[in-house]
Short mmCIF file of N, CA and C in Angstrom, two decimals:
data_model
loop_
_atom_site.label_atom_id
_atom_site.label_comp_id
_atom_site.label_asym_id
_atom_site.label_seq_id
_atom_site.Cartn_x
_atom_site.Cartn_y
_atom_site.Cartn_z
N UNK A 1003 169.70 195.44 42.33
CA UNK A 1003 170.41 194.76 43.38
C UNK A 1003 169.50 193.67 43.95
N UNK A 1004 169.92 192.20 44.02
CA UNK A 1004 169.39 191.75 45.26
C UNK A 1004 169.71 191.30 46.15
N UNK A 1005 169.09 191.21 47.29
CA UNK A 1005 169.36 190.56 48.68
C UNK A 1005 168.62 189.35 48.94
N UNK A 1006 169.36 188.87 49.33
CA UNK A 1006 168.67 187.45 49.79
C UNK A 1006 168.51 187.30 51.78
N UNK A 1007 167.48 186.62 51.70
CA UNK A 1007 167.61 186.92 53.52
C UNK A 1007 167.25 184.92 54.07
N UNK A 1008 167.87 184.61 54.57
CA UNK A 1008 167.42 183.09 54.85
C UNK A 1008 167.52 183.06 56.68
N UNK A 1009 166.19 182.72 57.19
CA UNK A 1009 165.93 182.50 58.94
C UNK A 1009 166.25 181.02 59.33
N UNK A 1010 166.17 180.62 60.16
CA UNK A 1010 166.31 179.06 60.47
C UNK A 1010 167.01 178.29 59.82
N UNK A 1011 166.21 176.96 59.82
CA UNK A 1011 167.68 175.83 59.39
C UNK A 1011 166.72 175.04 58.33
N UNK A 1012 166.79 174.76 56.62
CA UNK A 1012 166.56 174.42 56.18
C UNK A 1012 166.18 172.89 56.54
N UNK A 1013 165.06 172.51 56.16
CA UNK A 1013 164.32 170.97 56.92
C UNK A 1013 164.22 170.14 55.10
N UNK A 1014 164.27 168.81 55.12
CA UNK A 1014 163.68 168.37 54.33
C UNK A 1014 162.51 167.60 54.41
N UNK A 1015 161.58 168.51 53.44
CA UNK A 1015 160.20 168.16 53.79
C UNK A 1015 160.08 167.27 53.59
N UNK A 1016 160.38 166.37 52.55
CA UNK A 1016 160.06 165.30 51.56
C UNK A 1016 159.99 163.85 52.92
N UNK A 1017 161.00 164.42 54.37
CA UNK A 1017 161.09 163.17 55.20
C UNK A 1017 160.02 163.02 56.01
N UNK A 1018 158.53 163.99 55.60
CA UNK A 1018 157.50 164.26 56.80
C UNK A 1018 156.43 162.98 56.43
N UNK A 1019 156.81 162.26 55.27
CA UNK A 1019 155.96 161.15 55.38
C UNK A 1019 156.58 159.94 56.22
N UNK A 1020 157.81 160.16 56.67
CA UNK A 1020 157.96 159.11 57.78
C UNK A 1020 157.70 159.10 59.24
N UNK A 1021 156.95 160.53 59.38
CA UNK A 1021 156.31 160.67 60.40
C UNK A 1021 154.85 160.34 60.97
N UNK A 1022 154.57 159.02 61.80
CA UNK A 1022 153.82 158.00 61.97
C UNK A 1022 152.66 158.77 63.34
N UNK A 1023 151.85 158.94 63.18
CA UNK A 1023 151.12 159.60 64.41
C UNK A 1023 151.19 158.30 65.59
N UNK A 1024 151.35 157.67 66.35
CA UNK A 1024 151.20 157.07 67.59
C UNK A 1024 152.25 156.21 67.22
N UNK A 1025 153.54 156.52 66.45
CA UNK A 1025 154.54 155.21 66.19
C UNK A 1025 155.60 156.49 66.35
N UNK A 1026 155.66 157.06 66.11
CA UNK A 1026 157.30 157.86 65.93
C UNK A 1026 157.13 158.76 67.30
N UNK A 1027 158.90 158.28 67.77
CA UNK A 1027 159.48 158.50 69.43
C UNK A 1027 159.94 159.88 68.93
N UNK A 1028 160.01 161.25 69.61
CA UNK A 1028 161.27 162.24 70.05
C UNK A 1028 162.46 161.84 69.15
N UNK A 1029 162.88 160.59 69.40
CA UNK A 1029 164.02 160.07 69.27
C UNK A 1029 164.17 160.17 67.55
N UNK A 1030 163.31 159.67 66.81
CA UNK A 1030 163.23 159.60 65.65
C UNK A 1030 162.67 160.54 64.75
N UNK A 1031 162.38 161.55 65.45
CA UNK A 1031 162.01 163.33 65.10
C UNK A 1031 163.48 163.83 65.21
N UNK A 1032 164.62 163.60 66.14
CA UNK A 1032 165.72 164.04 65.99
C UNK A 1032 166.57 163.20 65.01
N UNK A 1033 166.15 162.52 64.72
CA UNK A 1033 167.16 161.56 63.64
C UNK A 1033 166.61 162.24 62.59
N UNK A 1034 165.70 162.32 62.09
CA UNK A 1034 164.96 163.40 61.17
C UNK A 1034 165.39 164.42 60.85
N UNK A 1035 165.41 165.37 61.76
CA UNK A 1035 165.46 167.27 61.67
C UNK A 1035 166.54 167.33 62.33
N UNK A 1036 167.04 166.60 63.21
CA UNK A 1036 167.90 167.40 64.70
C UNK A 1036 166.91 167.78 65.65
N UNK A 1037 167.26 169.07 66.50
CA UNK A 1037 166.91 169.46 67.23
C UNK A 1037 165.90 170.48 67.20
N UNK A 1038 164.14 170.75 67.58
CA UNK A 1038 163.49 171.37 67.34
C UNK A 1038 163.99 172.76 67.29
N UNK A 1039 163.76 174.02 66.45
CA UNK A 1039 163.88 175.23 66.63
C UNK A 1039 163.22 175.45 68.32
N UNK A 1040 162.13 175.88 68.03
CA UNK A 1040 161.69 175.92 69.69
C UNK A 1040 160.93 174.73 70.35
N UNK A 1041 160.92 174.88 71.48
CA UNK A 1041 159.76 173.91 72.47
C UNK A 1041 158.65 174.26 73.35
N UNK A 1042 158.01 174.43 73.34
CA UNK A 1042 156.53 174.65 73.83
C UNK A 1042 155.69 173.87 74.54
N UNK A 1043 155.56 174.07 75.81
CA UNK A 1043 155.02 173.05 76.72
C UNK A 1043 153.27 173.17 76.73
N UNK A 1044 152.78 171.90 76.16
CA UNK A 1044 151.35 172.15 76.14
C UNK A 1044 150.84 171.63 77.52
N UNK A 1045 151.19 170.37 78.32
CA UNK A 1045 150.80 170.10 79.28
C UNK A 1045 151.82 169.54 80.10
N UNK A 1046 151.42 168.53 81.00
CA UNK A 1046 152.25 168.13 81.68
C UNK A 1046 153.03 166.77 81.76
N UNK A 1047 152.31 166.22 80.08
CA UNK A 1047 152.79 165.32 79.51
C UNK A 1047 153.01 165.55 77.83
N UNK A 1048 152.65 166.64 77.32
CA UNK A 1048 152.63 167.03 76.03
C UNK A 1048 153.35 167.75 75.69
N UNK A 1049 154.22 168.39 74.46
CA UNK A 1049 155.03 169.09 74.36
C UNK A 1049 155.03 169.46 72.55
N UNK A 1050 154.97 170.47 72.06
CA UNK A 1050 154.73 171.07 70.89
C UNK A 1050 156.30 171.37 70.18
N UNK A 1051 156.63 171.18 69.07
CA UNK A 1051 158.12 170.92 68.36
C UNK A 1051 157.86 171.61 67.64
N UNK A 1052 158.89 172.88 67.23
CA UNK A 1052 157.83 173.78 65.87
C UNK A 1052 160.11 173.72 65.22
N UNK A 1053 159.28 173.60 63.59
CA UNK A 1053 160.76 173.53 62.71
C UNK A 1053 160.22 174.72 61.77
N UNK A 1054 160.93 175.67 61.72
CA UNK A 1054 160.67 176.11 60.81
C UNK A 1054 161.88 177.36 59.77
N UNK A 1055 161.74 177.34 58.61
CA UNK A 1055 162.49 177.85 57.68
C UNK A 1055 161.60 179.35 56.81
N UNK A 1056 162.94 180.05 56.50
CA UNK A 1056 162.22 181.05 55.87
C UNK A 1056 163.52 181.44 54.71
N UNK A 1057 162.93 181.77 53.52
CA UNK A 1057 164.20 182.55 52.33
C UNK A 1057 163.20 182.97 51.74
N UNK A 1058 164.01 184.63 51.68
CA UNK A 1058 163.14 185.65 50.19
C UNK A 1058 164.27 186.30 49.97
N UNK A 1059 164.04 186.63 48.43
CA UNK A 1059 164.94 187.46 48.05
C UNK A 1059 164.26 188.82 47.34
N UNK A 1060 164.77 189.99 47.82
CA UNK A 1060 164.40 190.94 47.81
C UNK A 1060 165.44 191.78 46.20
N UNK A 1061 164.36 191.95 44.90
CA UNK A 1061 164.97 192.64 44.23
C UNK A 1061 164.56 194.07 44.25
N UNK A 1062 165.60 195.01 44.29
CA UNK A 1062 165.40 196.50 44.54
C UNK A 1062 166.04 197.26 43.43
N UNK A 1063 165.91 198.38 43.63
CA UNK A 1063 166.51 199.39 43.16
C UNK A 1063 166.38 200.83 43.23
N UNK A 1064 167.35 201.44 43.10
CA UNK A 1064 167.40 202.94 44.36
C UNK A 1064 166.23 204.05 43.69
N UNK A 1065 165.71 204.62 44.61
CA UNK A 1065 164.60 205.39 44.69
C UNK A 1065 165.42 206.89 44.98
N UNK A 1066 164.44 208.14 44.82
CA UNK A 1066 165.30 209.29 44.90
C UNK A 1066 165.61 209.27 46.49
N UNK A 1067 165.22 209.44 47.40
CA UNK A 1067 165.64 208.92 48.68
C UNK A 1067 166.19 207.53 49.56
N UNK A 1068 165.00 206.32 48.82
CA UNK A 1068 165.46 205.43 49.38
C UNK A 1068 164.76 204.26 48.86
N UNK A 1069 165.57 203.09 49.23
CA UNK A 1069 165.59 201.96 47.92
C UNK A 1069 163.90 201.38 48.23
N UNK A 1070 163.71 201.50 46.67
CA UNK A 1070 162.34 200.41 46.20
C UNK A 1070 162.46 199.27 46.34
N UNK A 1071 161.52 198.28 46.77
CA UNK A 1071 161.80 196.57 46.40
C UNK A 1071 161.17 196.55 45.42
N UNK A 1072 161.19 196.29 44.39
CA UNK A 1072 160.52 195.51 43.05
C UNK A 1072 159.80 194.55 43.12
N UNK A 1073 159.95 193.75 43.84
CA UNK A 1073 159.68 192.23 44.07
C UNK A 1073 160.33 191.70 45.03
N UNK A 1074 159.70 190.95 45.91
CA UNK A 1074 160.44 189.67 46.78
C UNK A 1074 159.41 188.25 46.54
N UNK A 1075 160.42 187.65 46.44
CA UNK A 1075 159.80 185.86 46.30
C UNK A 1075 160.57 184.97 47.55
N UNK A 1076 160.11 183.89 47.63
CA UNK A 1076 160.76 183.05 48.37
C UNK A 1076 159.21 182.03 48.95
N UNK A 1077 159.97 181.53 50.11
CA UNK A 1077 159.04 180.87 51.01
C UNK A 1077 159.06 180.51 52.16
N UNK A 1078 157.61 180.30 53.07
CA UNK A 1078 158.12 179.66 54.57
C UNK A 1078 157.93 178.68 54.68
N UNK A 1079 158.38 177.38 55.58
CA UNK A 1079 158.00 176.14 55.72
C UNK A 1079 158.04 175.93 57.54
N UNK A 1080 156.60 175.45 57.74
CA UNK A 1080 156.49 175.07 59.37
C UNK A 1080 156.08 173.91 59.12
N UNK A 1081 157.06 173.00 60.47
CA UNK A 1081 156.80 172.09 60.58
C UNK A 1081 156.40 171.87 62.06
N UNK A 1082 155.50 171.15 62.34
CA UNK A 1082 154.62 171.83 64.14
C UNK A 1082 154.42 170.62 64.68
N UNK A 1083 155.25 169.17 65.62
CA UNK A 1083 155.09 168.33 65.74
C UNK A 1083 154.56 167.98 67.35
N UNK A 1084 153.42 167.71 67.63
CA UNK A 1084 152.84 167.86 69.12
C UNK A 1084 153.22 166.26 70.07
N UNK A 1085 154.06 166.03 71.04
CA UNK A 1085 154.46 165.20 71.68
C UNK A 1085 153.86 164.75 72.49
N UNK A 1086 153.35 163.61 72.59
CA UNK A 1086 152.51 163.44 74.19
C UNK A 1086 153.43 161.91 74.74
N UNK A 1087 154.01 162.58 75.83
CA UNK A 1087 154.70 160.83 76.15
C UNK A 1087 155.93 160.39 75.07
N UNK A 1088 156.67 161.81 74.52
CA UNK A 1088 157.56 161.45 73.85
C UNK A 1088 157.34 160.71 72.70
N UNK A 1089 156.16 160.79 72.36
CA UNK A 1089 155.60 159.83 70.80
C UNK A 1089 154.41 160.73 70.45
N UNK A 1090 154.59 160.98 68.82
CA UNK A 1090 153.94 161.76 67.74
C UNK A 1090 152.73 161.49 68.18
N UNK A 1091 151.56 162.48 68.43
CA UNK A 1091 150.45 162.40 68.25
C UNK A 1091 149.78 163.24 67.33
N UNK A 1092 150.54 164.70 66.43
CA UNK A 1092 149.78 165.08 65.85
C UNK A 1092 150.73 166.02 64.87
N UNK A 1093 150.71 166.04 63.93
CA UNK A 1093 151.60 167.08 63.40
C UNK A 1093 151.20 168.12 62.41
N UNK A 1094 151.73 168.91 61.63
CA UNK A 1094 150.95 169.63 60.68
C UNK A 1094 152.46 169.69 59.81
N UNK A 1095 152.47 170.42 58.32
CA UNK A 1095 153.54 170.94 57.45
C UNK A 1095 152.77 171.35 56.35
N UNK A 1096 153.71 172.75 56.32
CA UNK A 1096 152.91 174.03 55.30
C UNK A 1096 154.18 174.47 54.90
N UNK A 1097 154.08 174.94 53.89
CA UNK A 1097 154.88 175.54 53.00
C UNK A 1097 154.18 176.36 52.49
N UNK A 1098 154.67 177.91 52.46
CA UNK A 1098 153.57 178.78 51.89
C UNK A 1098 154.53 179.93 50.83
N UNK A 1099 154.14 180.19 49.72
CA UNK A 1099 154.69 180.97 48.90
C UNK A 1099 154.66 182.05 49.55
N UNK A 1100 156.21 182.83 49.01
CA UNK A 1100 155.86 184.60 48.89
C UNK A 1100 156.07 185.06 47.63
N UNK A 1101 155.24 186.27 47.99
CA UNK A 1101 155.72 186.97 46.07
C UNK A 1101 154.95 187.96 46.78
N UNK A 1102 155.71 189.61 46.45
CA UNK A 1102 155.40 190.34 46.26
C UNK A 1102 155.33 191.62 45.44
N UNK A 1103 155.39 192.72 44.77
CA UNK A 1103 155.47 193.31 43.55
C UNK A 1103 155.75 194.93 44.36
N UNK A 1104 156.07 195.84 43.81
CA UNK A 1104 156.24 196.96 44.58
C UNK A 1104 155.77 197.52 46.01
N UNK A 1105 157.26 197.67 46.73
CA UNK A 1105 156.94 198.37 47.97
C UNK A 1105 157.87 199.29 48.26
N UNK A 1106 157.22 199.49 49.20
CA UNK A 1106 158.41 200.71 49.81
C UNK A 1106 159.24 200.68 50.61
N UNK A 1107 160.07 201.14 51.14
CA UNK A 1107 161.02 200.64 52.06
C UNK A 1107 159.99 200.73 53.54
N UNK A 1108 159.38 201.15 53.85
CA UNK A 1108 158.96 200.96 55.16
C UNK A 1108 159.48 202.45 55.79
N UNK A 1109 159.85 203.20 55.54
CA UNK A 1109 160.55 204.54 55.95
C UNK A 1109 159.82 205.43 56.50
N UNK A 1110 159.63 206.48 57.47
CA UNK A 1110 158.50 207.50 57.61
C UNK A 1110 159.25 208.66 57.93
N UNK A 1111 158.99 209.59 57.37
CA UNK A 1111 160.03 211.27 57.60
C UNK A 1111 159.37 211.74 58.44
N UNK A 1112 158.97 212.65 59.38
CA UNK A 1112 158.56 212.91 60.34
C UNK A 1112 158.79 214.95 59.99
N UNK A 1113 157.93 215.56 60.62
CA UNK A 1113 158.34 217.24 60.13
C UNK A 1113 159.26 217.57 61.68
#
């Protein structure tokens, strides 16, 4: 069986090279992405933009009690854009693999 699990709102990365450190407004971060996932106030003129996405898909199959994962793959992508004065001063973007190979469900029986 698998499951697929997807968090947030898919971003396209490929548009993070039009992001200009002391040239790109708020304004043109939302023409971009839309609207940040969250907002984070660094100061009292600064403000932190975090985008971020997540998909794995979980292949399993049933165990004598309870289901094995086999494997999950997928990936996360953060995109972390820091505002000062409503214009880019600093950003970061990561994309990080998953892969994993046998687990367990996470379950604990208790006596």
């Amino acid at each position: 069986m698998t499951n697929r699990v997807k968090t947030g709102r898919d971003f396209d990365e490929t548009k993070v090279s039009q992001i200009k450190k002391g040239v790109t407004a708020a304004d043109g971060i939302v023409t971009l992405y839309g609207e940040p996932d969250t907002k984070e106030i660094v100061s009292a003129n600064q403000v932190m933009w975090h985008y971020t996405y997540l998909t794995e898909e979980h292949k399993t199959h049933s165990g004598m009690f309870l289901p094995v994962v086999e494997r999950t793959t997928g990936y996360r992508k953060n995109l972390d854009i820091l505002l000062q004065d409503d214009i880019v001063i600093n950003f970061t973007y990561v994309k990080v693999p998953i892969q994993s190979e046998k687990e367990s469900s996470g379950a604990v029986w208790g006596n």
